[in-house]
């Protein structure tokens, strides 16, 4: 005789007011000082953008270091169209990436509660073999138009990017 097993071993989500409740599809006990991991979300086709990023917080001061190591960032839209569309609870997100035919740990980050429809961006680590040099130059100009004296500061930013990887990388610099 053939036995067919149906159903899901994924915790089912229910809305409870402003909260999300995840019910286990089986009975379990949780003893003192014990932890259990449960799969509550399985979305294999979420479109995720992976890139390196650096944020220059202000134009008035250069970065603290001469050479900056960018962050490794993953970003996605929490929508059904992008392959997800589920409320995400706060916690730790661990990212695994394909390498040589298997999945390897790529990094981790803490995430706050994220409702459906909002973008998610997580810094999961620091770049290896990618560096950035930033030079900022300020000049002050006076602009005399219509009998009003206006001071203006012009900032010129020069970026030198070093990529010692064997593949091209995407680097986003935000000012």
GROMACS .gro file of N, CA and C in nm:
model
  525
    1UNK      N    1   0.083  -0.119   0.000
    1UNK     CA    2   0.000   0.000   0.000
    1UNK      C    3   0.087   0.124   0.000
    2UNK      N    4   0.043   0.225  -0.074
    2UNK     CA    5   0.113   0.353  -0.078
    2UNK      C    6   0.053   0.446   0.026
    3UNK      N    7   0.137   0.518   0.094
    3UNK     CA    8   0.091   0.615   0.193
    3UNK      C    9   0.127   0.753   0.141
    4UNK      N   10   0.030   0.840   0.135
    4UNK     CA   11   0.052   0.977   0.090
    4UNK      C   12   0.039   1.069   0.210
    5UNK      N   13   0.141   1.150   0.231
    5UNK     CA   14   0.140   1.245   0.342
    5UNK      C   15   0.117   1.383   0.283
    6UNK      N   16   0.018   1.450   0.333
    6UNK     CA   17  -0.011   1.586   0.287
    6UNK      C   18  -0.001   1.680   0.405
    7UNK      N   19  -0.001   1.808   0.376
    7UNK     CA   20   0.005   1.907   0.483
    7UNK      C   21   0.141   1.975   0.484
    8UNK      N   22   0.156   2.064   0.575
    8UNK     CA   23   0.278   2.144   0.581
    8UNK      C   24   0.339   2.134   0.720
    9UNK      N   25   0.470   2.134   0.726
    9UNK     CA   26   0.541   2.135   0.854
    9UNK      C   27   0.585   2.276   0.887
   10UNK      N   28   0.518   2.373   0.825
   10UNK     CA   29   0.550   2.513   0.848
   10UNK      C   30   0.447   2.570   0.945
   11UNK      N   31   0.491   2.649   1.041
   11UNK     CA   32   0.399   2.712   1.136
   11UNK      C   33   0.302   2.802   1.060
   12UNK      N   34   0.174   2.788   1.090
   12UNK     CA   35   0.070   2.867   1.023
   12UNK      C   36   0.055   3.003   1.091
   13UNK      N   37   0.045   3.109   1.010
   13UNK     CA   38   0.032   3.245   1.063
   13UNK      C   39  -0.115   3.282   1.076
   14UNK      N   40  -0.148   3.342   1.191
   14UNK     CA   41  -0.281   3.396   1.216
   14UNK      C   42  -0.266   3.538   1.267
   15UNK      N   43  -0.359   3.625   1.231
   15UNK     CA   44  -0.356   3.762   1.283
   15UNK      C   45  -0.431   3.767   1.415
   16UNK      N   46  -0.371   3.832   1.513
   16UNK     CA   47  -0.430   3.849   1.644
   16UNK      C   48  -0.417   3.997   1.680
   17UNK      N   49  -0.513   4.076   1.633
   17UNK     CA   50  -0.504   4.221   1.651
   17UNK      C   51  -0.387   4.275   1.571
   18UNK      N   52  -0.297   4.344   1.639
   18UNK     CA   53  -0.177   4.398   1.573
   18UNK      C   54  -0.062   4.297   1.572
   19UNK      N   55  -0.086   4.179   1.624
   19UNK     CA   56   0.019   4.079   1.634
   19UNK      C   57  -0.001   3.967   1.532
   20UNK      N   58   0.106   3.896   1.507
   20UNK     CA   59   0.101   3.776   1.423
   20UNK      C   60   0.127   3.656   1.514
   21UNK      N   61   0.041   3.557   1.505
   21UNK     CA   62   0.053   3.437   1.586
   21UNK      C   63   0.090   3.322   1.494
   22UNK      N   64   0.194   3.248   1.530
   22UNK     CA   65   0.238   3.134   1.450
   22UNK      C   66   0.210   3.006   1.529
   23UNK      N   67   0.120   2.924   1.476
   23UNK     CA   68   0.083   2.799   1.544
   23UNK      C   69   0.164   2.684   1.484
   24UNK      N   70   0.219   2.602   1.573
   24UNK     CA   71   0.293   2.484   1.528
   24UNK      C   72   0.194   2.378   1.478
   25UNK      N   73   0.226   2.310   1.371
   25UNK     CA   74   0.134   2.208   1.319
   25UNK      C   75   0.144   2.075   1.393
   26UNK      N   76   0.211   2.071   1.508
   26UNK     CA   77   0.223   1.950   1.588
   26UNK      C   78   0.235   1.990   1.734
   27UNK      N   79   0.208   1.897   1.823
   27UNK     CA   80   0.225   1.921   1.965
   27UNK      C   81   0.372   1.911   2.001
   28UNK      N   82   0.415   1.993   2.096
   28UNK     CA   83   0.554   1.990   2.139
   28UNK      C   84   0.564   2.034   2.283
   29UNK      N   85   0.669   1.997   2.348
   29UNK     CA   86   0.699   2.042   2.484
   29UNK      C   87   0.826   2.125   2.478
   30UNK      N   88   0.833   2.224   2.564
   30UNK     CA   89   0.952   2.306   2.573
   30UNK      C   90   0.998   2.302   2.718
   31UNK      N   91   1.107   2.232   2.741
   31UNK     CA   92   1.159   2.216   2.876
   31UNK      C   93   1.236   2.338   2.922
   32UNK      N   94   1.274   2.339   3.049
   32UNK     CA   95   1.354   2.448   3.105
   32UNK      C   96   1.486   2.458   3.031
   33UNK      N   97   1.528   2.580   3.002
   33UNK     CA   98   1.654   2.610   2.932
   33UNK      C   99   1.665   2.539   2.797
   34UNK      N  100   1.554   2.521   2.732
   34UNK     CA  101   1.553   2.454   2.603
   34UNK      C  102   1.504   2.552   2.497
   35UNK      N  103   1.557   2.541   2.378
   35UNK     CA  104   1.514   2.623   2.265
   35UNK      C  105   1.483   2.530   2.148
   36UNK      N  106   1.386   2.569   2.068
   36UNK     CA  107   1.353   2.492   1.948
   36UNK      C  108   1.340   2.590   1.833
   37UNK      N  109   1.385   2.546   1.717
   37UNK     CA  110   1.372   2.626   1.596
   37UNK      C  111   1.259   2.569   1.512
   38UNK      N  112   1.181   2.659   1.454
   38UNK     CA  113   1.065   2.619   1.374
   38UNK      C  114   1.065   2.700   1.245
   39UNK      N  115   1.043   2.634   1.135
   39UNK     CA  116   1.030   2.703   1.007
   39UNK      C  117   0.891   2.765   1.001
   40UNK      N  118   0.886   2.897   0.985
   40UNK     CA  119   0.756   2.962   0.976
   40UNK      C  120   0.735   3.032   0.843
   41UNK      N  121   0.837   3.032   0.759
   41UNK     CA  122   0.826   3.101   0.631
   41UNK      C  123   0.916   3.030   0.531
   42UNK      N  124   0.861   2.995   0.416
   42UNK     CA  125   0.939   2.929   0.312
   42UNK      C  126   0.905   2.994   0.179
   43UNK      N  127   0.986   3.089   0.138
   43UNK     CA  128   0.965   3.163   0.014
   43UNK      C  129   1.094   3.155  -0.068
   44UNK      N  130   1.108   3.056  -0.154
   44UNK     CA  131   1.235   3.033  -0.223
   44UNK      C  132   1.264   3.129  -0.339
   45UNK      N  133   1.168   3.209  -0.383
   45UNK     CA  134   1.192   3.292  -0.501
   45UNK      C  135   1.183   3.441  -0.471
   46UNK      N  136   1.231   3.486  -0.356
   46UNK     CA  137   1.231   3.628  -0.322
   46UNK      C  138   1.347   3.695  -0.396
   47UNK      N  139   1.318   3.804  -0.466
   47UNK     CA  140   1.423   3.877  -0.537
   47UNK      C  141   1.499   3.965  -0.438
   48UNK      N  142   1.625   3.932  -0.418
   48UNK     CA  143   1.709   4.002  -0.321
   48UNK      C  144   1.824   4.069  -0.396
   49UNK      N  145   1.849   4.193  -0.362
   49UNK     CA  146   1.963   4.266  -0.419
   49UNK      C  147   2.076   4.262  -0.317
   50UNK      N  148   2.195   4.220  -0.362
   50UNK     CA  149   2.314   4.211  -0.276
   50UNK      C  150   2.417   4.309  -0.328
   51UNK      N  151   2.467   4.396  -0.242
   51UNK     CA  152   2.563   4.497  -0.287
   51UNK      C  153   2.646   4.545  -0.169
   52UNK      N  154   2.750   4.620  -0.199
   52UNK     CA  155   2.832   4.683  -0.096
   52UNK      C  156   2.787   4.827  -0.085
   53UNK      N  157   2.792   4.882   0.036
   53UNK     CA  158   2.744   5.017   0.055
   53UNK      C  159   2.825   5.094   0.156
   54UNK      N  160   2.830   5.223   0.134
   54UNK     CA  161   2.897   5.314   0.225
   54UNK      C  162   2.810   5.439   0.238
   55UNK      N  163   2.792   5.486   0.360
   55UNK     CA  164   2.715   5.607   0.384
   55UNK      C  165   2.805   5.715   0.441
   56UNK      N  166   2.815   5.825   0.371
   56UNK     CA  167   2.886   5.941   0.422
   56UNK      C  168   2.782   6.022   0.498
   57UNK      N  169   2.797   6.029   0.630
   57UNK     CA  170   2.693   6.087   0.714
   57UNK      C  171   2.677   6.238   0.695
   58UNK      N  172   2.787   6.307   0.665
   58UNK     CA  173   2.780   6.452   0.654
   58UNK      C  174   2.882   6.501   0.553
   59UNK      N  175   2.855   6.615   0.494
   59UNK     CA  176   2.952   6.676   0.404
   59UNK      C  177   3.049   6.766   0.478
   60UNK      N  178   3.025   6.791   0.606
   60UNK     CA  179   3.111   6.884   0.679
   60UNK      C  180   3.235   6.817   0.738
   61UNK      N  181   3.235   6.685   0.746
   61UNK     CA  182   3.352   6.614   0.800
   61UNK      C  183   3.383   6.493   0.713
   62UNK      N  184   3.510   6.469   0.686
   62UNK     CA  185   3.546   6.349   0.609
   62UNK      C  186   3.531   6.225   0.696
   63UNK      N  187   3.531   6.105   0.636
   63UNK     CA  188   3.527   5.982   0.716
   63UNK      C  189   3.645   5.977   0.813
   64UNK      N  190   3.629   5.905   0.921
   64UNK     CA  191   3.733   5.897   1.025
   64UNK      C  192   3.860   5.831   0.973
   65UNK      N  193   3.847   5.736   0.880
   65UNK     CA  194   3.964   5.665   0.828
   65UNK      C  195   3.995   5.713   0.686
   66UNK      N  196   4.121   5.697   0.647
   66UNK     CA  197   4.160   5.729   0.509
   66UNK      C  198   4.101   5.627   0.412
   67UNK      N  199   4.100   5.502   0.452
   67UNK     CA  200   4.044   5.395   0.369
   67UNK      C  201   3.924   5.338   0.444
   68UNK      N  202   3.813   5.332   0.376
   68UNK     CA  203   3.688   5.286   0.437
   68UNK      C  204   3.655   5.147   0.382
   69UNK      N  205   3.612   5.057   0.469
   69UNK     CA  206   3.566   4.925   0.427
   69UNK      C  207   3.413   4.931   0.418
   70UNK      N  208   3.357   4.913   0.300
   70UNK     CA  209   3.211   4.919   0.286
   70UNK      C  210   3.142   4.803   0.356
   71UNK      N  211   3.013   4.820   0.380
   71UNK     CA  212   2.930   4.714   0.437
   71UNK      C  213   2.875   4.625   0.327
   72UNK      N  214   2.845   4.500   0.363
   72UNK     CA  215   2.776   4.408   0.274
   72UNK      C  216   2.628   4.417   0.309
   73UNK      N  217   2.546   4.451   0.211
   73UNK     CA  218   2.404   4.482   0.234
   73UNK      C  219   2.317   4.395   0.145
   74UNK      N  220   2.204   4.351   0.199
   74UNK     CA  221   2.100   4.286   0.120
   74UNK      C  222   1.974   4.371   0.132
   75UNK      N  223   1.901   4.379   0.021
   75UNK     CA  224   1.781   4.463   0.018
   75UNK      C  225   1.674   4.393  -0.065
   76UNK      N  226   1.548   4.403  -0.022
   76UNK     CA  227   1.438   4.347  -0.099
   76UNK      C  228   1.311   4.423  -0.066
   77UNK      N  229   1.213   4.407  -0.152
   77UNK     CA  230   1.080   4.464  -0.131
   77UNK      C  231   0.994   4.356  -0.066
   78UNK      N  232   0.925   4.390   0.040
   78UNK     CA  233   0.838   4.293   0.106
   78UNK      C  234   0.699   4.298   0.040
   79UNK      N  235   0.694   4.249  -0.084
   79UNK     CA  236   0.569   4.246  -0.159
   79UNK      C  237   0.553   4.109  -0.223
   80UNK      N  238   0.430   4.072  -0.254
   80UNK     CA  239   0.405   3.946  -0.324
   80UNK      C  240   0.470   3.949  -0.462
   81UNK      N  241   0.466   4.064  -0.525
   81UNK     CA  242   0.525   4.078  -0.659
   81UNK      C  243   0.674   4.045  -0.660
   82UNK      N  244   0.742   4.077  -0.549
   82UNK     CA  245   0.886   4.049  -0.537
   82UNK      C  246   0.912   3.911  -0.477
   83UNK      N  247   0.806   3.834  -0.452
   83UNK     CA  248   0.823   3.697  -0.405
   83UNK      C  249   0.804   3.677  -0.256
   84UNK      N  250   0.766   3.782  -0.181
   84UNK     CA  251   0.751   3.766  -0.036
   84UNK      C  252   0.610   3.803   0.006
   85UNK      N  253   0.586   3.927   0.049
   85UNK     CA  254   0.452   3.970   0.086
   85UNK      C  255   0.400   3.911   0.216
   86UNK      N  256   0.486   3.899   0.316
   86UNK     CA  257   0.447   3.846   0.448
   86UNK      C  258   0.499   3.941   0.556
   87UNK      N  259   0.421   3.960   0.665
   87UNK     CA  260   0.475   4.039   0.776
   87UNK      C  261   0.595   3.967   0.836
   88UNK      N  262   0.703   4.039   0.858
   88UNK     CA  263   0.826   3.978   0.910
   88UNK      C  264   0.844   4.017   1.056
   89UNK      N  265   0.859   3.920   1.146
   89UNK     CA  266   0.877   3.953   1.287
   89UNK      C  267   1.022   3.995   1.315
   90UNK      N  268   1.041   4.066   1.425
   90UNK     CA  269   1.176   4.105   1.463
   90UNK      C  270   1.255   3.981   1.504
   91UNK      N  271   1.384   3.990   1.490
   91UNK     CA  272   1.471   3.878   1.526
   91UNK      C  273   1.601   3.884   1.449
   92UNK      N  274   1.665   3.770   1.436
   92UNK     CA  275   1.792   3.758   1.365
   92UNK      C  276   1.765   3.698   1.228
   93UNK      N  277   1.818   3.760   1.125
   93UNK     CA  278   1.812   3.706   0.989
   93UNK      C  279   1.950   3.655   0.954
   94UNK      N  280   1.958   3.529   0.915
   94UNK     CA  281   2.084   3.470   0.871
   94UNK      C  282   2.076   3.449   0.721
   95UNK      N  283   2.178   3.492   0.650
   95UNK     CA  284   2.180   3.485   0.504
   95UNK      C  285   2.278   3.377   0.461
   96UNK      N  286   2.231   3.288   0.376
   96UNK     CA  287   2.315   3.183   0.319
   96UNK      C  288   2.319   3.205   0.169
   97UNK      N  289   2.438   3.189   0.111
   97UNK     CA  290   2.456   3.214  -0.031
   97UNK      C  291   2.512   3.089  -0.099
   98UNK      N  292   2.473   3.068  -0.225
   98UNK     CA  293   2.528   2.951  -0.296
   98UNK      C  294   2.676   2.971  -0.327
   99UNK      N  295   2.753   2.866  -0.304
   99UNK     CA  296   2.897   2.869  -0.335
   99UNK      C  297   2.943   2.725  -0.356
  100UNK      N  298   3.001   2.699  -0.471
  100UNK     CA  299   3.056   2.567  -0.504
  100UNK      C  300   2.954   2.455  -0.484
  101UNK      N  301   2.831   2.480  -0.524
  101UNK     CA  302   2.729   2.377  -0.519
  101UNK      C  303   2.659   2.357  -0.386
  102UNK      N  304   2.688   2.442  -0.287
  102UNK     CA  305   2.619   2.431  -0.159
  102UNK      C  306   2.600   2.569  -0.100
  103UNK      N  307   2.519   2.579   0.003
  103UNK     CA  308   2.492   2.707   0.067
  103UNK      C  309   2.592   2.731   0.180
  104UNK      N  310   2.651   2.852   0.182
  104UNK     CA  311   2.744   2.890   0.287
  104UNK      C  312   2.690   3.014   0.357
  105UNK      N  313   2.730   3.030   0.482
  105UNK     CA  314   2.686   3.143   0.563
  105UNK      C  315   2.743   3.272   0.506
  106UNK      N  316   2.655   3.368   0.477
  106UNK     CA  317   2.698   3.496   0.420
  106UNK      C  318   2.700   3.610   0.520
  107UNK      N  319   2.626   3.596   0.629
  107UNK     CA  320   2.621   3.701   0.731
  107UNK      C  321   2.487   3.700   0.801
  108UNK      N  322   2.475   3.790   0.901
  108UNK     CA  323   2.349   3.799   0.974
  108UNK      C  324   2.327   3.940   1.022
  109UNK      N  325   2.200   3.970   1.052
  109UNK     CA  326   2.163   4.103   1.101
  109UNK      C  327   2.036   4.092   1.183
  110UNK      N  328   2.016   4.190   1.269
  110UNK     CA  329   1.889   4.199   1.343
  110UNK      C  330   1.789   4.275   1.256
  111UNK      N  331   1.665   4.231   1.263
  111UNK     CA  332   1.559   4.296   1.188
  111UNK      C  333   1.448   4.335   1.284
  112UNK      N  334   1.390   4.452   1.264
  112UNK     CA  335   1.271   4.493   1.338
  112UNK      C  336   1.149   4.439   1.266
  113UNK      N  337   1.032   4.446   1.330
  113UNK     CA  338   0.909   4.406   1.262
  113UNK      C  339   0.894   4.483   1.133
  114UNK      N  340   0.865   4.413   1.024
  114UNK     CA  341   0.847   4.477   0.894
  114UNK      C  342   0.713   4.437   0.835
  115UNK      N  343   0.623   4.532   0.817
  115UNK     CA  344   0.494   4.499   0.757
  115UNK      C  345   0.507   4.478   0.606
  116UNK      N  346   0.406   4.420   0.548
  116UNK     CA  347   0.401   4.399   0.404
  116UNK      C  348   0.400   4.536   0.335
  117UNK      N  349   0.472   4.545   0.225
  117UNK     CA  350   0.473   4.667   0.144
  117UNK      C  351   0.592   4.757   0.166
  118UNK      N  352   0.669   4.736   0.271
  118UNK     CA  353   0.784   4.821   0.296
  118UNK      C  354   0.912   4.755   0.247
  119UNK      N  355   1.009   4.835   0.204
  119UNK     CA  356   1.138   4.776   0.167
  119UNK      C  357   1.214   4.733   0.292
  120UNK      N  358   1.300   4.634   0.276
  120UNK     CA  359   1.384   4.585   0.386
  120UNK      C  360   1.529   4.595   0.340
  121UNK      N  361   1.613   4.651   0.426
  121UNK     CA  362   1.755   4.661   0.395
  121UNK      C  363   1.833   4.624   0.521
  122UNK      N  364   1.922   4.526   0.507
  122UNK     CA  365   1.998   4.476   0.621
  122UNK      C  366   2.147   4.476   0.590
  123UNK      N  367   2.226   4.524   0.684
  123UNK     CA  368   2.371   4.515   0.676
  123UNK      C  369   2.411   4.383   0.741
  124UNK      N  370   2.464   4.290   0.659
  124UNK     CA  371   2.494   4.156   0.710
  124UNK      C  372   2.643   4.132   0.733
  125UNK      N  373   2.727   4.229   0.703
  125UNK     CA  374   2.870   4.209   0.725
  125UNK      C  375   2.951   4.322   0.665
  126UNK      N  376   3.082   4.302   0.662
  126UNK     CA  377   3.176   4.399   0.604
  126UNK      C  378   3.238   4.338   0.480
  127UNK      N  379   3.278   4.423   0.389
  127UNK     CA  380   3.337   4.378   0.264
  127UNK      C  381   3.474   4.315   0.288
  128UNK      N  382   3.505   4.214   0.209
  128UNK     CA  383   3.639   4.158   0.204
  128UNK      C  384   3.694   4.191   0.066
  129UNK      N  385   3.813   4.243   0.060
  129UNK     CA  386   3.880   4.275  -0.067
  129UNK      C  387   3.815   4.388  -0.145
  130UNK      N  388   3.735   4.471  -0.079
  130UNK     CA  389   3.679   4.592  -0.141
  130UNK      C  390   3.705   4.706  -0.044
  131UNK      N  391   3.759   4.817  -0.097
  131UNK     CA  392   3.788   4.933  -0.013
  131UNK      C  393   3.752   5.060  -0.088
  132UNK      N  394   3.740   5.167  -0.013
  132UNK     CA  395   3.698   5.295  -0.069
  132UNK      C  396   3.779   5.406  -0.003
  133UNK      N  397   3.835   5.494  -0.085
  133UNK     CA  398   3.902   5.615  -0.034
  133UNK      C  399   3.815   5.733  -0.073
  134UNK      N  400   3.788   5.821   0.024
  134UNK     CA  401   3.702   5.936   0.001
  134UNK      C  402   3.781   6.062   0.033
  135UNK      N  403   3.789   6.154  -0.063
  135UNK     CA  404   3.848   6.286  -0.040
  135UNK      C  405   3.740   6.390  -0.062
  136UNK      N  406   3.722   6.476   0.040
  136UNK     CA  407   3.625   6.583   0.029
  136UNK      C  408   3.699   6.716   0.028
  137UNK      N  409   3.653   6.808  -0.057
  137UNK     CA  410   3.714   6.940  -0.067
  137UNK      C  411   3.603   7.044  -0.059
  138UNK      N  412   3.620   7.141   0.031
  138UNK     CA  413   3.519   7.244   0.048
  138UNK      C  414   3.573   7.377  -0.003
  139UNK      N  415   3.486   7.453  -0.064
  139UNK     CA  416   3.521   7.592  -0.099
  139UNK      C  417   3.399   7.679  -0.071
  140UNK      N  418   3.427   7.799  -0.026
  140UNK     CA  419   3.319   7.891   0.010
  140UNK      C  420   3.312   8.000  -0.097
  141UNK      N  421   3.191   8.026  -0.143
  141UNK     CA  422   3.172   8.126  -0.247
  141UNK      C  423   3.070   8.228  -0.201
  142UNK      N  424   3.093   8.352  -0.242
  142UNK     CA  425   2.994   8.458  -0.217
  142UNK      C  426   2.925   8.488  -0.348
  143UNK      N  427   2.795   8.499  -0.343
  143UNK     CA  428   2.715   8.524  -0.462
  143UNK      C  429   2.635   8.651  -0.436
  144UNK      N  430   2.670   8.757  -0.508
  144UNK     CA  431   2.601   8.885  -0.488
  144UNK      C  432   2.501   8.906  -0.599
  145UNK      N  433   2.379   8.870  -0.572
  145UNK     CA  434   2.271   8.890  -0.668
  145UNK      C  435   2.160   8.971  -0.603
  146UNK      N  436   2.110   9.066  -0.677
  146UNK     CA  437   1.996   9.147  -0.631
  146UNK      C  438   2.022   9.209  -0.495
  147UNK      N  439   2.138   9.261  -0.476
  147UNK     CA  440   2.176   9.331  -0.353
  147UNK      C  441   2.168   9.245  -0.228
  148UNK      N  442   2.170   9.114  -0.245
  148UNK     CA  443   2.170   9.025  -0.129
  148UNK      C  444   2.297   8.942  -0.133
  149UNK      N  445   2.365   8.938  -0.024
  149UNK     CA  446   2.488   8.861  -0.016
  149UNK      C  447   2.453   8.720   0.031
  150UNK      N  448   2.487   8.621  -0.051
  150UNK     CA  449   2.456   8.482  -0.019
  150UNK      C  450   2.587   8.404  -0.014
  151UNK      N  451   2.611   8.336   0.098
  151UNK     CA  452   2.728   8.250   0.108
  151UNK      C  453   2.687   8.110   0.066
  152UNK      N  454   2.775   8.045  -0.006
  152UNK     CA  455   2.748   7.911  -0.055
  152UNK      C  456   2.873   7.827  -0.033
  153UNK      N  457   2.853   7.704   0.010
  153UNK     CA  458   2.965   7.610   0.025
  153UNK      C  459   2.953   7.506  -0.083
  154UNK      N  460   3.062   7.487  -0.157
  154UNK     CA  461   3.066   7.388  -0.263
  154UNK      C  462   3.156   7.274  -0.214
  155UNK      N  463   3.101   7.153  -0.219
  155UNK     CA  464   3.175   7.035  -0.174
  155UNK      C  465   3.202   6.947  -0.295
  156UNK      N  466   3.328   6.913  -0.315
  156UNK     CA  467   3.366   6.820  -0.421
  156UNK      C  468   3.410   6.690  -0.356
  157UNK      N  469   3.351   6.580  -0.401
  157UNK     CA  470   3.385   6.449  -0.345
  157UNK      C  471   3.455   6.366  -0.451
  158UNK      N  472   3.566   6.307  -0.413
  158UNK     CA  473   3.639   6.218  -0.503
  158UNK      C  474   3.644   6.081  -0.437
  159UNK      N  475   3.602   5.978  -0.511
  159UNK     CA  476   3.598   5.841  -0.458
  159UNK      C  477   3.692   5.753  -0.539
  160UNK      N  478   3.778   5.680  -0.471
  160UNK     CA  479   3.863   5.580  -0.534
  160UNK      C  480   3.821   5.445  -0.479
  161UNK      N  481   3.778   5.357  -0.567
  161UNK     CA  482   3.728   5.226  -0.526
  161UNK      C  483   3.830   5.120  -0.564
  162UNK      N  484   3.862   5.032  -0.470
  162UNK     CA  485   3.955   4.923  -0.494
  162UNK      C  486   3.877   4.793  -0.482
  163UNK      N  487   3.880   4.713  -0.588
  163UNK     CA  488   3.813   4.583  -0.589
  163UNK      C  489   3.917   4.476  -0.617
  164UNK      N  490   3.958   4.404  -0.513
  164UNK     CA  491   4.055   4.297  -0.528
  164UNK      C  492   3.989   4.160  -0.540
  165UNK      N  493   3.860   4.159  -0.570
  165UNK     CA  494   3.789   4.034  -0.592
  165UNK      C  495   3.809   3.990  -0.737
  166UNK      N  496   3.778   3.866  -0.765
  166UNK     CA  497   3.792   3.815  -0.902
  166UNK      C  498   3.666   3.839  -0.984
  167UNK      N  499   3.565   3.903  -0.924
  167UNK     CA  500   3.439   3.932  -0.994
  167UNK      C  501   3.403   4.079  -0.972
  168UNK      N  502   3.325   4.137  -1.063
  168UNK     CA  503   3.279   4.275  -1.042
  168UNK      C  504   3.183   4.281  -0.922
  169UNK      N  505   3.177   4.397  -0.856
  169UNK     CA  506   3.086   4.417  -0.743
  169UNK      C  507   3.005   4.544  -0.766
  170UNK      N  508   2.889   4.551  -0.700
  170UNK     CA  509   2.808   4.672  -0.699
  170UNK      C  510   2.837   4.746  -0.568
  171UNK      N  511   2.868   4.875  -0.579
  171UNK     CA  512   2.897   4.957  -0.462
  171UNK      C  513   2.807   5.080  -0.467
  172UNK      N  514   2.730   5.101  -0.361
  172UNK     CA  515   2.640   5.217  -0.352
  172UNK      C  516   2.699   5.313  -0.250
  173UNK      N  517   2.722   5.436  -0.292
  173UNK     CA  518   2.775   5.540  -0.203
  173UNK      C  519   2.663   5.642  -0.182
  174UNK      N  520   2.626   5.660  -0.057
  174UNK     CA  521   2.519   5.755  -0.025
  174UNK      C  522   2.578   5.874   0.050
  175UNK      N  523   2.535   5.990   0.008
  175UNK     CA  524   2.574   6.114   0.078
  175UNK      C  525   2.453   6.171   0.146
   0.00000   0.00000   0.00000
